[in-house]
Amino acid sequence: MTEKTTYNIAVVGATGAVGQKIIQLLEDKNFPINELKLLSSERSAGKKVQFKQNELTVEVAAPESFAGVDIAFFSAGGSVSKKLAPEAVKHGAVVVDNTSAYRMDDEVPLVVPEVNKSDIKSHKGIIANPNCSTIQMVAALKPLQDVYGIDRVIVSTYQAVSGAGEAANDELVKQTKQFIANEEMEAELLPVSGDKKHFPIAFNALPQIDVFQENGYTFEEMKMINETKKIMHAPQLAVSATCVRLPVFTSHAESIYIEVETEGLGVADLWKVLGNAEGVALEDDPSTQSYPTPLSAANKEDVFVGRVRKDLDNDKGFHMWVVSDNLMKGAAWNSIQIADSLIQNKWL
Amino acid sequence: MTEKTTYNIAVVGATGAVGQKIIQLLEDKNFPINELKLLSSERSAGKKVQFKQNELTVEVAAPESFAGVDIAFFSAGGSVSKKLAPEAVKHGAVVVDNTSAYRMDDEVPLVVPEVNKSDIKSHKGIIANPNCSTIQMVAALKPLQDVYGIDRVIVSTYQAVSGAGEAANDELVKQTKQFIANEEMEAELLPVSGDKKHFPIAFNALPQIDVFQENGYTFEEMKMINETKKIMHAPQLAVSATCVRLPVFTSHAESIYIEVETEGLGVADLWKVLGNAEGVALEDDPSTQSYPTPLSAANKEDVFVGRVRKDLDNDKGFHMWVVSDNLMKGAAWNSIQIADSLIQNKWL
C-alpha cells in the first residue's frame, strides 16, 4: 500500500475568525493538501474564499460532507462540534476541534504540541484544541515545570475581543467610533452574547469572560484551571485565574505568578529554560524596555515571555508576563500543529 | 482667639488633570474657603479658571505665593514639590502633596483617611497622598486586615492613561483616531515620558508604568509594595505587584489575591466586612452580572469591589476585583479628605 502524501482537509466554520486563520496558515505553510473543503452554517454557505490559485465556495456542513476527509478542523461553536464531529469521525476523518465541547472528555486528548504532543497518539477520532488563554500559559509553564517543578499558578488575564469572534471586533470598532464622536456607546454583545446584560468594552475592562458558574468563577476561568491540569498531567497543581476582557483586537496577555518546587532560583535560571523552550520567545530586558505587548505579538506564532521577576518575599515565587496571538497559537496555529503531528507521526 | 472657619487654600498644578479635579471638588463640596490661589508653572500662568461665581487667574508658583496660605495642594510633579513644598511650610502652610516626592520619607505621614487618618496628627507640615493604585487597594485591604488579618497580597493592575496626565489622554485619543483611519499610530509619550522607547497604547496593553528599577520591578510596582506597607503599618506584609497600562481614560482596576490569617472563611465573611467598610462600595453579584468596571466607577468617590471569590486550592486565599476613579479617590478626593481631616480634627 502506497502511503498518502497529500490529504483531504475540511474546515468547518470557514468564514469565522479562526477558520479564516486556519485557511491562511494551510496556504502559508504549504500544508500537504489533496482537496480542501470549506464548510459552514447555512447562513455563510455560498461565500467564496480564495485559496492559492483557486476560488473555493463554502458549502453547508452536513454529515455526508466528511466522506473521504482525512482531517477536519472544527471552529463553528460547541453545538456544531457536538452534532457533527462524531459524524465526521464515523466517516473516517480525524477531528481537530477548537471548541470547548470535548476538552474535558476523558476519551479526548487536549493538546498543545510543545507540551503533550504524545497524547495525540491515543485519540479515538477527536483531538481537542485548548482554550486560547490556556494554550499560551501552559506553553510557558511546561518547560519550567519540567526543570524546576511548579506547585502553584495564579493568573490574571488581559484578553482581546477577537476571542469572542468577529462580531466582538465589530462591536469594539463601533463603540470606539461612537466614543470619539461623543455619542453614547451601544453595547449589544460583550461580555457574553446571550447573557442578561451587556457593557461597553471600548475604553473599559470587563471582568467577565463567558458565563458565571455556581462557584462564582466564570467558565473561562474554570477552563484555564481545569484544562491546565489536564494538559500538564498535573491534577494536583494549584491553579487560579481571573479573566478580564480588554479593548484590544488581537493577542491575550497574562500576568502569571508561579511557585516553583526548587529553592534558590534566580531570574537567570528561568530565562535559561524559557530561552531554550520550543515555541517560546523570551523578550525580557528592562534596560532596553523589552517586553511583549498585544500589538507586538499579533500575527506571530510564538508565545512571548517578558517581565520575569523573582517575588520579593517568597524565594520560590516568580512573576512573568506572557503574550500571544489568540487566533494564532491560541487557536489556528495550535490546530495546524496538531494536524502536522498527526501526519508526521502517522497517528491519523 | 477666635477660631478660623474659612481657610486660605492654594492649588499648585492648577491646570493639570488632578489640579482641575481638586478645584472641582473644592467647589462641589463647598469647602470652607476664604481665599483660593491657583498656581502653576510659567507655561500655564495667566490661564483663567472658573470657580463658583468668580474667574480666577492662574499665577506662577513661587516661594512667596504661600504667604498667608493655610493648606496647599501640590500636584505639579515631584520636582516642583521638592522645591516649593518646604517653602510653603516655611510660610506656615500645611502641604497635601500628590507627588511621590515625600511619600517614603519617615517624617511625612502617607495617608488614606479611611485607613490611617490618625497618622495625619504627627505631620511636620507635609502630608503625602499615596500613589493612585495604592490608595484603592489599601482602602479594600484595611477593613479585611482589621477583622481577619492579611499575610500576603499579589496584585495585577489595569490602569488608566490619565494617571500619566492630560498628555497621555491626548495621546490615546490621537492614536485611536489614527488606528480607526488605518493610519500608523504615533507613540511619543507612553509608557513613560522621557524614557528611551515609546509604544502605542491604543488597542494595546503596556506592562510598564514608570521607569524600571535595579530589581526588574517598575517604580510604580515598588510604590505599590512600599506604600502599602507604610500606610497599613505592616512592614512584614508580603506584597507583590505587576502594573499594566490600558487604553482606558479613567479608573484603575486591580485583580487582587490575598491570603488571610483566619481559617475557614467564605466569600460571605468578606462581603460582610467590605459591605460595611467606609469608602468601599460592594458591587458583587454574579447572578445579575454585577461587578465594577472602569467606566462604571468613573467620576465617583468610592472604591468599588466585586468578583470576590475563594481560592479553590487554598483555604486562606481570596480573589477580588477593585476599581476606583484614579483622579478622584486615587488623587483629588483623597487629598480633599486629608484637608478635611486637618480642619475637623484641628490638626492644621
XYZ file of C-alpha atoms in Angstrom:
696
model
C 0.000 0.000 0.000
C 1.376 3.364 -1.008
C 1.473 5.951 1.762
C -0.512 9.092 1.334
C 1.494 12.248 0.805
C -1.405 14.645 0.491
C -4.619 14.785 2.473
C -8.250 15.751 2.163
C -8.912 18.584 4.588
C -12.192 20.095 5.767
C -12.553 23.397 7.622
C -15.862 23.754 9.498
C -16.569 27.390 10.368
C -14.579 28.507 7.335
C -15.856 32.085 7.389
C -15.209 32.711 11.107
C -12.170 34.432 12.625
C -10.392 31.177 13.499
C -11.469 29.370 10.314
C -10.020 32.179 8.213
C -6.706 31.978 10.092
C -6.608 28.192 9.607
C -7.121 28.581 5.841
C -4.417 31.249 5.711
C -1.966 29.015 7.601
C -2.764 25.978 5.422
C -1.706 28.135 2.481
C 1.283 29.880 4.125
C 2.731 26.628 5.497
C 2.113 24.811 2.240
C 0.193 22.101 4.094
C 0.103 18.865 2.028
C -3.462 19.144 0.758
C -5.127 16.972 -1.851
C -8.581 18.524 -1.556
C -9.749 21.385 0.647
C -13.425 21.536 1.620
C -14.768 24.686 3.248
C -17.887 24.203 5.367
C -20.161 26.465 7.370
C -23.697 27.042 8.560
C -26.426 27.765 6.002
C -26.056 31.466 6.713
C -22.495 31.632 5.350
C -22.753 28.920 2.687
C -22.178 30.127 -0.862
C -19.468 32.608 0.109
C -16.316 32.469 -1.996
C -12.883 32.088 -0.389
C -9.547 32.394 -2.187
C -7.066 29.577 -1.551
C -3.818 29.716 -3.514
C -4.820 29.955 -7.190
C -8.377 28.714 -6.609
C -11.621 30.299 -5.559
C -13.485 27.879 -3.308
C -17.181 28.002 -2.471
C -18.238 27.459 1.125
C -20.719 24.596 1.471
C -23.249 23.767 4.162
C -21.729 21.381 6.714
C -23.622 18.087 6.871
C -22.717 14.523 7.977
C -22.036 13.414 4.401
C -19.656 16.367 3.873
C -16.968 14.332 5.617
C -16.877 11.374 3.241
C -13.250 10.932 2.201
C -11.963 13.671 4.525
C -8.730 12.845 6.394
C -8.557 15.788 8.814
C -11.433 18.110 9.761
C -10.802 21.366 11.627
C -13.853 22.467 13.632
C -14.314 26.050 14.856
C -18.020 26.774 14.438
C -19.072 26.701 18.086
C -19.640 23.926 20.603
C -23.098 22.891 19.393
C -21.886 22.317 15.824
C -18.968 20.232 17.103
C -21.266 18.180 19.335
C -23.542 17.444 16.411
C -21.096 16.985 13.536
C -17.721 15.913 14.951
C -18.975 12.344 15.720
C -20.373 12.201 12.171
C -17.013 13.231 10.742
C -15.324 10.515 12.795
C -17.866 7.925 11.538
C -16.872 8.893 8.009
C -13.211 8.239 8.852
C -11.961 11.779 9.481
C -9.821 12.803 12.434
C -11.283 15.937 14.018
C -9.191 18.771 15.458
C -11.821 20.613 17.497
C -11.366 24.250 18.512
C -14.454 24.458 20.719
C -14.887 23.565 24.387
C -17.263 20.678 23.504
C -14.847 17.785 24.130
C -11.956 19.347 26.020
C -12.656 17.804 29.395
C -13.810 14.450 27.934
C -11.532 11.727 29.340
C -11.528 9.975 25.957
C -10.326 13.085 24.097
C -6.697 14.259 24.164
C -6.364 18.001 24.889
C -3.152 19.041 23.200
C -0.567 21.782 22.940
C 2.093 20.023 20.855
C 5.085 21.632 22.659
C 3.625 20.393 25.955
C 1.939 16.986 25.414
C 2.261 16.004 21.766
C 2.359 12.273 22.580
C -1.192 12.449 23.991
C -2.360 12.734 20.374
C -1.416 9.106 19.773
C -4.275 7.743 21.894
C -7.007 9.691 20.087
C -10.258 7.984 19.170
C -11.053 10.337 16.294
C -11.270 13.679 18.098
C -8.417 15.824 19.420
C -9.344 18.971 21.300
C -7.559 22.290 20.916
C -7.441 24.032 24.335
C -8.856 27.424 25.203
C -6.702 30.264 23.820
C -5.759 31.705 27.214
C -4.784 28.234 28.456
C -2.561 27.402 25.474
C -0.181 30.313 25.866
C 0.043 29.818 29.627
C 0.943 26.127 29.504
C 3.448 26.763 26.702
C 5.357 28.987 29.144
C 4.763 26.835 32.247
C 5.627 23.365 30.914
C 9.367 23.941 30.296
C 9.664 25.421 33.798
C 7.672 22.562 35.308
C 9.946 20.019 33.624
C 13.143 21.531 35.026
C 12.178 23.198 38.328
C 8.715 21.819 39.187
C 5.693 24.068 39.745
C 3.355 23.897 42.764
C 1.084 26.777 42.120
C -0.155 29.220 39.469
C -2.157 32.441 39.895
C -3.022 34.228 36.649
C -4.795 37.480 35.777
C -5.556 37.820 32.082
C -5.752 40.746 29.643
C -7.757 39.284 26.742
C -8.538 40.522 23.245
C -12.077 40.857 21.921
C -11.371 38.613 18.914
C -11.592 35.689 21.338
C -15.339 36.388 21.264
C -15.467 36.295 17.456
C -15.638 38.750 14.565
C -18.821 40.333 15.945
C -16.936 41.394 19.072
C -14.273 43.058 16.903
C -17.058 44.909 15.114
C -18.588 45.976 18.419
C -15.268 47.418 19.629
C -14.878 49.375 16.378
C -18.455 50.658 16.573
C -18.170 51.769 20.210
C -14.778 53.364 19.609
C -16.222 55.478 16.800
C -19.227 56.411 18.962
C -16.984 57.453 21.859
C -14.726 59.555 19.655
C -17.840 61.222 18.178
C -19.111 61.955 21.717
C -22.080 59.648 21.168
C -23.376 57.124 23.673
C -21.777 53.704 23.234
C -24.179 50.896 22.357
C -23.386 47.539 23.967
C -25.200 44.569 22.475
C -22.779 41.655 22.631
C -19.999 41.683 25.241
C -19.166 40.432 27.754
C -21.150 37.360 26.658
C -23.510 37.010 23.710
C -26.846 35.838 25.100
C -26.154 36.798 28.732
C -28.546 39.174 30.514
C -26.502 42.386 30.490
C -24.083 43.972 28.049
C -21.450 46.594 28.830
C -19.252 48.763 26.600
C -15.770 47.346 26.016
C -14.245 50.433 24.346
C -12.051 52.345 26.833
C -13.147 49.878 29.501
C -12.180 46.495 31.004
C -14.740 43.757 31.710
C -14.005 41.198 34.443
C -16.269 38.613 32.857
C -15.421 36.227 30.013
C -18.070 33.566 29.387
C -20.893 32.864 31.848
C -20.663 32.610 35.637
C -20.520 29.202 37.285
C -22.076 28.192 40.621
C -18.769 28.818 42.444
C -18.511 32.483 41.381
C -15.803 31.831 38.795
C -16.555 32.361 35.118
C -16.472 29.457 32.675
C -13.338 30.990 31.089
C -11.599 30.961 34.478
C -12.632 27.344 35.091
C -11.384 26.404 31.607
C -7.956 27.819 32.460
C -7.935 25.945 35.783
C -9.157 22.549 34.545
C -7.519 22.483 31.117
C -4.113 23.427 32.553
C -4.194 20.450 34.930
C -5.237 18.081 32.116
C -2.686 19.263 29.540
C 0.183 19.327 32.027
C -0.807 15.941 33.529
C -0.791 17.676 36.903
C -4.098 17.131 38.711
C -2.514 18.287 41.967
C -1.249 21.616 40.539
C -2.945 24.584 42.254
C -4.226 26.947 39.552
C -6.387 30.024 39.960
C -7.468 32.567 37.359
C -9.135 35.940 36.949
C -10.110 36.604 33.335
C -10.620 40.124 32.013
C -11.592 41.370 28.550
C -9.831 44.473 27.183
C -10.377 46.890 24.287
C -7.671 45.101 22.301
C -8.320 43.364 18.976
C -5.599 40.741 18.919
C -3.403 38.857 21.429
C -4.062 37.876 25.007
C -1.649 38.932 27.736
C -1.312 37.256 31.124
C 0.221 38.313 34.412
C 1.285 34.969 35.844
C 2.589 34.220 39.334
C 4.135 30.797 39.919
C 5.670 28.988 42.839
C 8.393 26.590 41.801
C 9.440 23.490 43.752
C 13.167 24.276 43.571
C 14.756 26.592 46.148
C 17.234 29.373 45.491
C 16.475 30.070 41.820
C 17.001 33.449 40.217
C 15.575 35.169 37.160
C 18.543 33.959 35.082
C 17.596 30.341 35.821
C 14.102 30.913 34.415
C 15.488 32.835 31.423
C 17.775 29.914 30.593
C 14.898 27.447 30.423
C 12.435 29.778 28.693
C 15.067 30.908 26.188
C 15.503 27.314 25.009
C 11.844 26.306 25.106
C 10.130 25.247 21.898
C 7.537 27.770 20.726
C 8.539 30.316 23.379
C 10.277 33.607 22.599
C 11.905 35.378 25.505
C 11.619 39.155 25.217
C 12.827 40.450 28.535
C 15.304 43.257 29.067
C 14.238 46.102 31.369
C 17.349 48.089 30.386
C 16.020 48.423 26.835
C 12.305 48.354 27.764
C 11.989 44.999 26.014
C 8.789 43.155 26.823
C 5.979 41.787 24.676
C 2.671 43.613 24.177
C -0.554 42.541 22.428
C 0.355 44.649 19.371
C 3.919 43.336 19.144
C 2.767 39.689 19.371
C -0.042 39.959 16.806
C 0.183 37.729 13.715
C 3.112 35.789 15.173
C 3.236 32.125 16.082
C 5.295 32.249 19.261
C 4.348 32.644 22.887
C 6.276 35.694 24.125
C 7.519 35.939 27.709
C 8.818 39.035 29.462
C 8.920 40.828 32.830
C 10.299 37.744 34.590
C 10.849 38.773 38.224
C 11.544 36.998 41.466
C 8.983 37.638 44.185
C 10.494 39.930 46.817
C 9.074 37.926 49.743
C 8.973 34.322 48.543
C 12.129 32.516 47.434
C 10.064 30.154 45.259
C 7.794 32.837 43.800
C 8.206 34.307 40.295
C 6.173 36.674 38.153
C 6.027 36.835 34.370
C 4.093 38.475 31.539
C 3.054 36.111 28.739
C 1.605 37.361 25.445
C 0.481 35.522 22.315
C -1.826 35.997 19.343
C -5.066 34.366 20.492
C -6.103 33.452 16.940
C -2.665 32.024 16.041
C -1.043 29.948 18.813
C -4.274 30.346 20.775
C -6.322 28.688 18.041
C -5.414 28.252 14.366
C -1.657 27.666 14.655
C -2.049 25.185 17.507
C -4.643 23.286 15.411
C -2.304 23.185 12.415
C 0.494 21.917 14.666
C -1.783 19.116 15.914
C -2.665 18.169 12.332
C 1.001 18.236 11.389
C 1.842 15.941 14.331
C -0.876 13.528 13.192
C 0.756 13.308 9.786
C 4.419 13.328 10.811
C 3.911 10.600 13.414
C 1.454 8.572 11.330
C -1.149 8.919 14.066
C -4.019 9.586 11.652
C -8.651 83.945 69.907
C -11.477 83.319 67.510
C -11.213 80.055 65.607
C -10.945 80.197 61.882
C -13.980 78.955 59.984
C -12.665 79.588 56.492
C -9.206 78.946 55.092
C -6.788 80.247 52.519
C -6.175 77.489 50.003
C -3.540 77.162 47.270
C -3.615 74.653 44.407
C -0.212 74.101 42.778
C -0.585 72.490 39.365
C -3.993 74.102 38.963
C -4.250 73.415 35.225
C -3.317 69.720 35.385
C -5.700 66.741 35.475
C -5.530 66.324 39.254
C -5.467 70.083 39.974
C -8.629 70.542 37.949
C -10.364 67.755 39.875
C -9.278 69.299 43.199
C -10.729 72.688 42.194
C -13.964 70.989 41.088
C -14.253 69.108 44.398
C -13.486 72.257 46.440
C -16.486 73.806 44.729
C -18.793 70.741 44.763
C -18.122 70.002 48.443
C -18.452 73.661 49.393
C -15.047 73.544 51.074
C -14.748 76.377 53.651
C -12.544 78.704 51.610
C -11.595 82.278 52.445
C -9.251 82.794 49.515
C -8.335 80.397 46.695
C -4.986 80.829 44.989
C -4.313 78.925 41.752
C -0.639 78.330 40.965
C 1.291 76.719 38.140
C 4.474 76.772 36.122
C 5.234 79.786 33.937
C 3.885 77.894 30.931
C 0.326 77.749 32.283
C 0.314 81.011 34.248
C -2.218 83.557 33.044
C -4.877 80.974 32.243
C -8.343 81.711 33.585
C -10.228 79.182 35.713
C -13.878 79.448 36.777
C -14.536 78.857 40.492
C -18.123 79.346 41.648
C -19.090 82.863 40.524
C -15.505 84.032 40.036
C -12.965 83.820 37.271
C -9.540 83.258 38.798
C -6.227 83.826 37.070
C -3.520 81.193 37.452
C -0.298 82.679 38.854
C 3.299 81.468 38.716
C 4.115 79.383 41.797
C 6.940 80.945 43.844
C 8.029 80.741 47.492
C 6.231 83.985 48.382
C 2.985 82.671 46.840
C 2.376 80.783 50.079
C 2.289 83.766 52.459
C -0.968 83.503 54.406
C -1.934 80.146 52.877
C -3.375 77.571 55.313
C -3.485 74.484 53.090
C -1.589 73.969 49.826
C -2.437 71.103 47.458
C 0.545 70.121 45.298
C 0.137 68.114 42.089
C 2.681 69.612 39.692
C 5.226 66.803 39.679
C 7.870 65.650 42.132
C 10.487 68.277 41.295
C 8.074 71.157 41.956
C 7.093 69.608 45.282
C 10.721 69.102 46.258
C 11.488 72.733 45.525
C 8.372 74.526 46.738
C 6.688 72.368 49.407
C 9.349 73.231 52.038
C 8.913 76.918 51.107
C 5.158 76.617 51.608
C 5.738 75.028 55.005
C 8.170 77.842 55.971
C 5.379 80.312 55.182
C 3.048 78.470 57.558
C 1.037 76.364 55.101
C 0.296 72.675 55.531
C 1.057 70.857 52.286
C -1.021 67.957 50.931
C 1.353 66.553 48.317
C 0.103 64.397 45.454
C 3.552 63.508 44.085
C 5.918 60.720 45.083
C 8.487 63.240 46.428
C 7.898 62.690 50.156
C 5.851 59.502 50.343
C 8.552 57.248 51.745
C 10.039 59.992 53.986
C 9.852 58.749 57.601
C 8.934 62.248 58.754
C 5.976 62.501 56.373
C 2.636 60.758 57.036
C 1.318 58.862 53.993
C -2.417 58.858 54.383
C -5.648 57.316 53.130
C -8.102 58.708 55.691
C -10.274 55.556 55.881
C -7.124 53.569 56.644
C -4.765 55.677 58.790
C -6.341 59.072 59.395
C -4.671 59.448 62.799
C -1.222 59.454 61.148
C -2.052 62.978 59.947
C -1.750 64.276 63.513
C 2.032 63.851 63.620
C 2.683 65.840 60.431
C 5.523 68.351 60.330
C 3.968 70.450 57.571
C 3.748 67.936 54.739
C 1.262 65.086 54.339
C 1.702 62.801 51.340
C -1.144 61.485 49.221
C -0.277 57.913 48.136
C 0.003 56.632 44.595
C -3.421 56.198 42.956
C -3.146 52.441 42.510
C -2.071 52.042 46.150
C -4.939 54.103 47.587
C -7.749 51.996 46.175
C -6.004 48.760 47.123
C -5.422 49.657 50.780
C -8.971 51.015 51.077
C -10.204 47.496 50.274
C -7.499 45.649 52.237
C -7.550 47.539 55.530
C -11.046 46.543 56.714
C -10.207 42.912 55.920
C -6.847 43.186 57.682
C -8.528 44.592 60.788
C -11.010 41.737 61.101
C -9.322 38.682 59.556
C -5.627 39.613 59.254
C -3.749 39.553 55.930
C -0.404 37.811 55.332
C 0.066 38.332 51.676
C -1.051 40.354 48.655
C -0.424 39.735 44.945
C -1.878 42.355 42.607
C -2.055 42.789 38.827
C -3.280 46.217 37.757
C -5.311 47.531 34.828
C -4.510 51.255 34.856
C -5.958 54.247 33.023
C -3.837 56.618 30.937
C -4.979 59.678 32.912
C -2.608 58.513 35.642
C 0.119 59.737 33.285
C -1.530 63.154 32.885
C -3.609 65.010 30.305
C -0.988 64.487 27.606
C -1.441 60.727 27.896
C -5.190 61.139 27.425
C -4.466 63.177 24.316
C -2.082 60.514 23.031
C -4.731 57.793 23.441
C -7.270 59.911 21.546
C -4.765 60.656 18.778
C -3.708 57.021 18.343
C -7.315 55.820 18.430
C -8.228 58.167 15.584
C -5.140 57.088 13.633
C -5.983 53.403 14.074
C -9.611 53.870 13.019
C -8.380 55.806 9.956
C -5.979 52.950 9.104
C -3.000 55.222 9.700
C 0.131 54.273 11.604
C -0.119 55.093 15.294
C 2.448 57.607 16.553
C 3.781 56.915 20.043
C 5.644 59.817 21.658
C 4.834 59.663 25.359
C 3.795 56.335 26.896
C 4.732 54.201 28.672
C 6.952 56.824 30.337
C 7.630 60.374 29.216
C 11.386 60.741 28.867
C 12.159 57.011 28.751
C 14.044 55.597 25.756
C 11.203 53.896 23.880
C 7.547 54.670 23.330
C 4.821 52.226 22.325
C 1.220 52.716 21.189
C -1.335 52.387 23.975
C -4.465 52.361 21.788
C -5.785 48.781 21.387
C -2.758 47.599 23.363
C -1.617 46.954 26.948
C 1.776 48.112 28.254
C 3.385 46.209 31.133
C 5.435 49.219 32.195
C 4.301 52.129 34.361
C 7.114 54.460 35.408
C 10.792 53.547 34.987
C 12.447 50.221 35.740
C 14.353 49.742 38.994
C 17.536 47.699 39.530
C 15.480 44.684 40.714
C 13.440 44.428 37.479
C 10.291 45.881 39.025
C 8.998 49.244 37.803
C 8.860 52.240 40.122
C 5.035 52.015 40.058
C 5.228 48.417 41.260
C 7.661 49.358 44.034
C 5.383 52.241 45.056
C 2.502 49.801 45.494
C 4.700 47.453 47.501
C 6.358 50.012 49.788
C 3.484 52.449 50.233
C 1.051 49.649 51.147
C 3.313 48.503 53.976
C 3.722 52.062 55.275
C 0.026 53.053 55.119
C -1.148 49.787 56.674
C 1.605 49.856 59.349
C 2.510 46.362 58.221
C 6.215 46.152 57.354
C 6.009 42.348 57.439
C 3.114 42.133 54.950
C 4.185 40.342 51.748
C 3.109 42.473 48.767
C 3.900 41.963 45.101
C 2.646 43.883 42.083
C 2.561 43.821 38.299
C 1.423 47.154 36.863
C -0.068 47.430 33.388
C -1.343 50.450 31.454
C -4.535 50.063 29.386
C -6.316 52.070 26.683
C -8.767 53.360 29.299
C -9.155 57.060 30.158
C -10.417 56.908 33.725
C -10.325 54.470 36.671
C -7.781 51.873 37.624
C -8.862 48.263 38.116
C -6.933 45.675 40.121
C -7.035 41.899 40.271
C -6.005 41.267 43.872
C -5.168 37.947 45.523
C -4.887 37.907 49.309
C -4.112 35.334 51.937
C -5.904 35.986 55.209
C -4.712 34.828 58.637
C -8.087 33.383 59.656
C -9.035 29.828 58.643
C -12.358 28.671 57.276
C -13.688 31.940 55.905
C -16.110 32.126 52.990
C -16.992 34.819 50.469
C -19.915 35.918 52.678
C -17.472 36.725 55.501
C -15.533 39.063 53.222
C -18.728 40.594 51.833
C -19.886 41.379 55.381
C -16.735 43.339 56.189
C -16.411 45.064 52.812
C -20.113 45.948 52.765
C -19.684 47.925 55.997
C -16.310 49.484 55.193
C -16.046 53.268 54.959
C -15.401 54.457 51.410
C -15.918 50.987 49.933
C -18.895 50.041 47.767
C -19.514 46.342 47.285
C -20.803 45.548 43.790
C -20.718 41.791 43.590
C -23.492 39.556 42.345
C -22.626 37.051 39.594
C -26.324 36.153 39.171
C -27.019 39.681 37.873
C -23.556 40.240 36.305
C -22.883 42.923 38.917
C -19.259 43.967 39.154
C -17.475 47.295 38.805
C -15.712 48.388 35.618
C -13.535 51.430 34.870
C -16.439 53.144 33.088
C -18.941 52.432 35.873
C -16.573 53.771 38.574
C -15.590 56.967 36.740
C -16.378 60.276 38.467
C -17.346 58.529 41.689
C -15.685 58.817 45.080
C -15.933 55.216 46.278
C -13.633 52.260 45.896
C -15.726 49.530 44.249
C -15.159 45.851 44.994
C -16.534 42.889 43.080
C -15.709 39.341 41.935
C -14.864 38.213 45.485
C -14.006 34.517 45.239
C -12.427 31.955 47.477
C -9.336 30.291 46.033
C -10.167 26.739 45.005
C -6.942 25.290 46.418
C -6.077 27.480 49.417
C -8.481 27.852 52.344
C -6.970 31.241 53.224
C -6.794 32.554 49.645
C -9.287 35.013 48.162
C -9.507 36.925 44.890
C -11.199 40.258 44.259
C -11.550 42.967 41.625
C -11.136 46.525 42.885
C -11.955 49.572 40.755
C -11.825 53.295 41.501
C -11.519 56.608 39.689
C -7.777 57.279 39.745
C -8.252 61.056 39.657
C -10.915 61.034 42.412
C -10.184 58.626 45.287
C -6.825 57.959 43.675
C -5.808 61.619 43.867
C -8.086 64.659 44.259
C -10.774 63.203 46.530
C -8.226 61.603 48.858
C -6.390 64.969 49.079
C -9.612 66.792 49.925
C -10.374 64.170 52.586
C -6.918 64.755 54.122
C -7.510 68.526 54.142
C -10.931 67.987 55.686
C -9.408 65.802 58.420
C -6.837 68.526 59.140
C -9.653 71.006 59.716
C -12.142 68.767 61.544
C -9.526 67.491 63.965
C -7.752 70.830 64.374
C -4.519 69.256 63.144
C -3.560 72.233 60.989
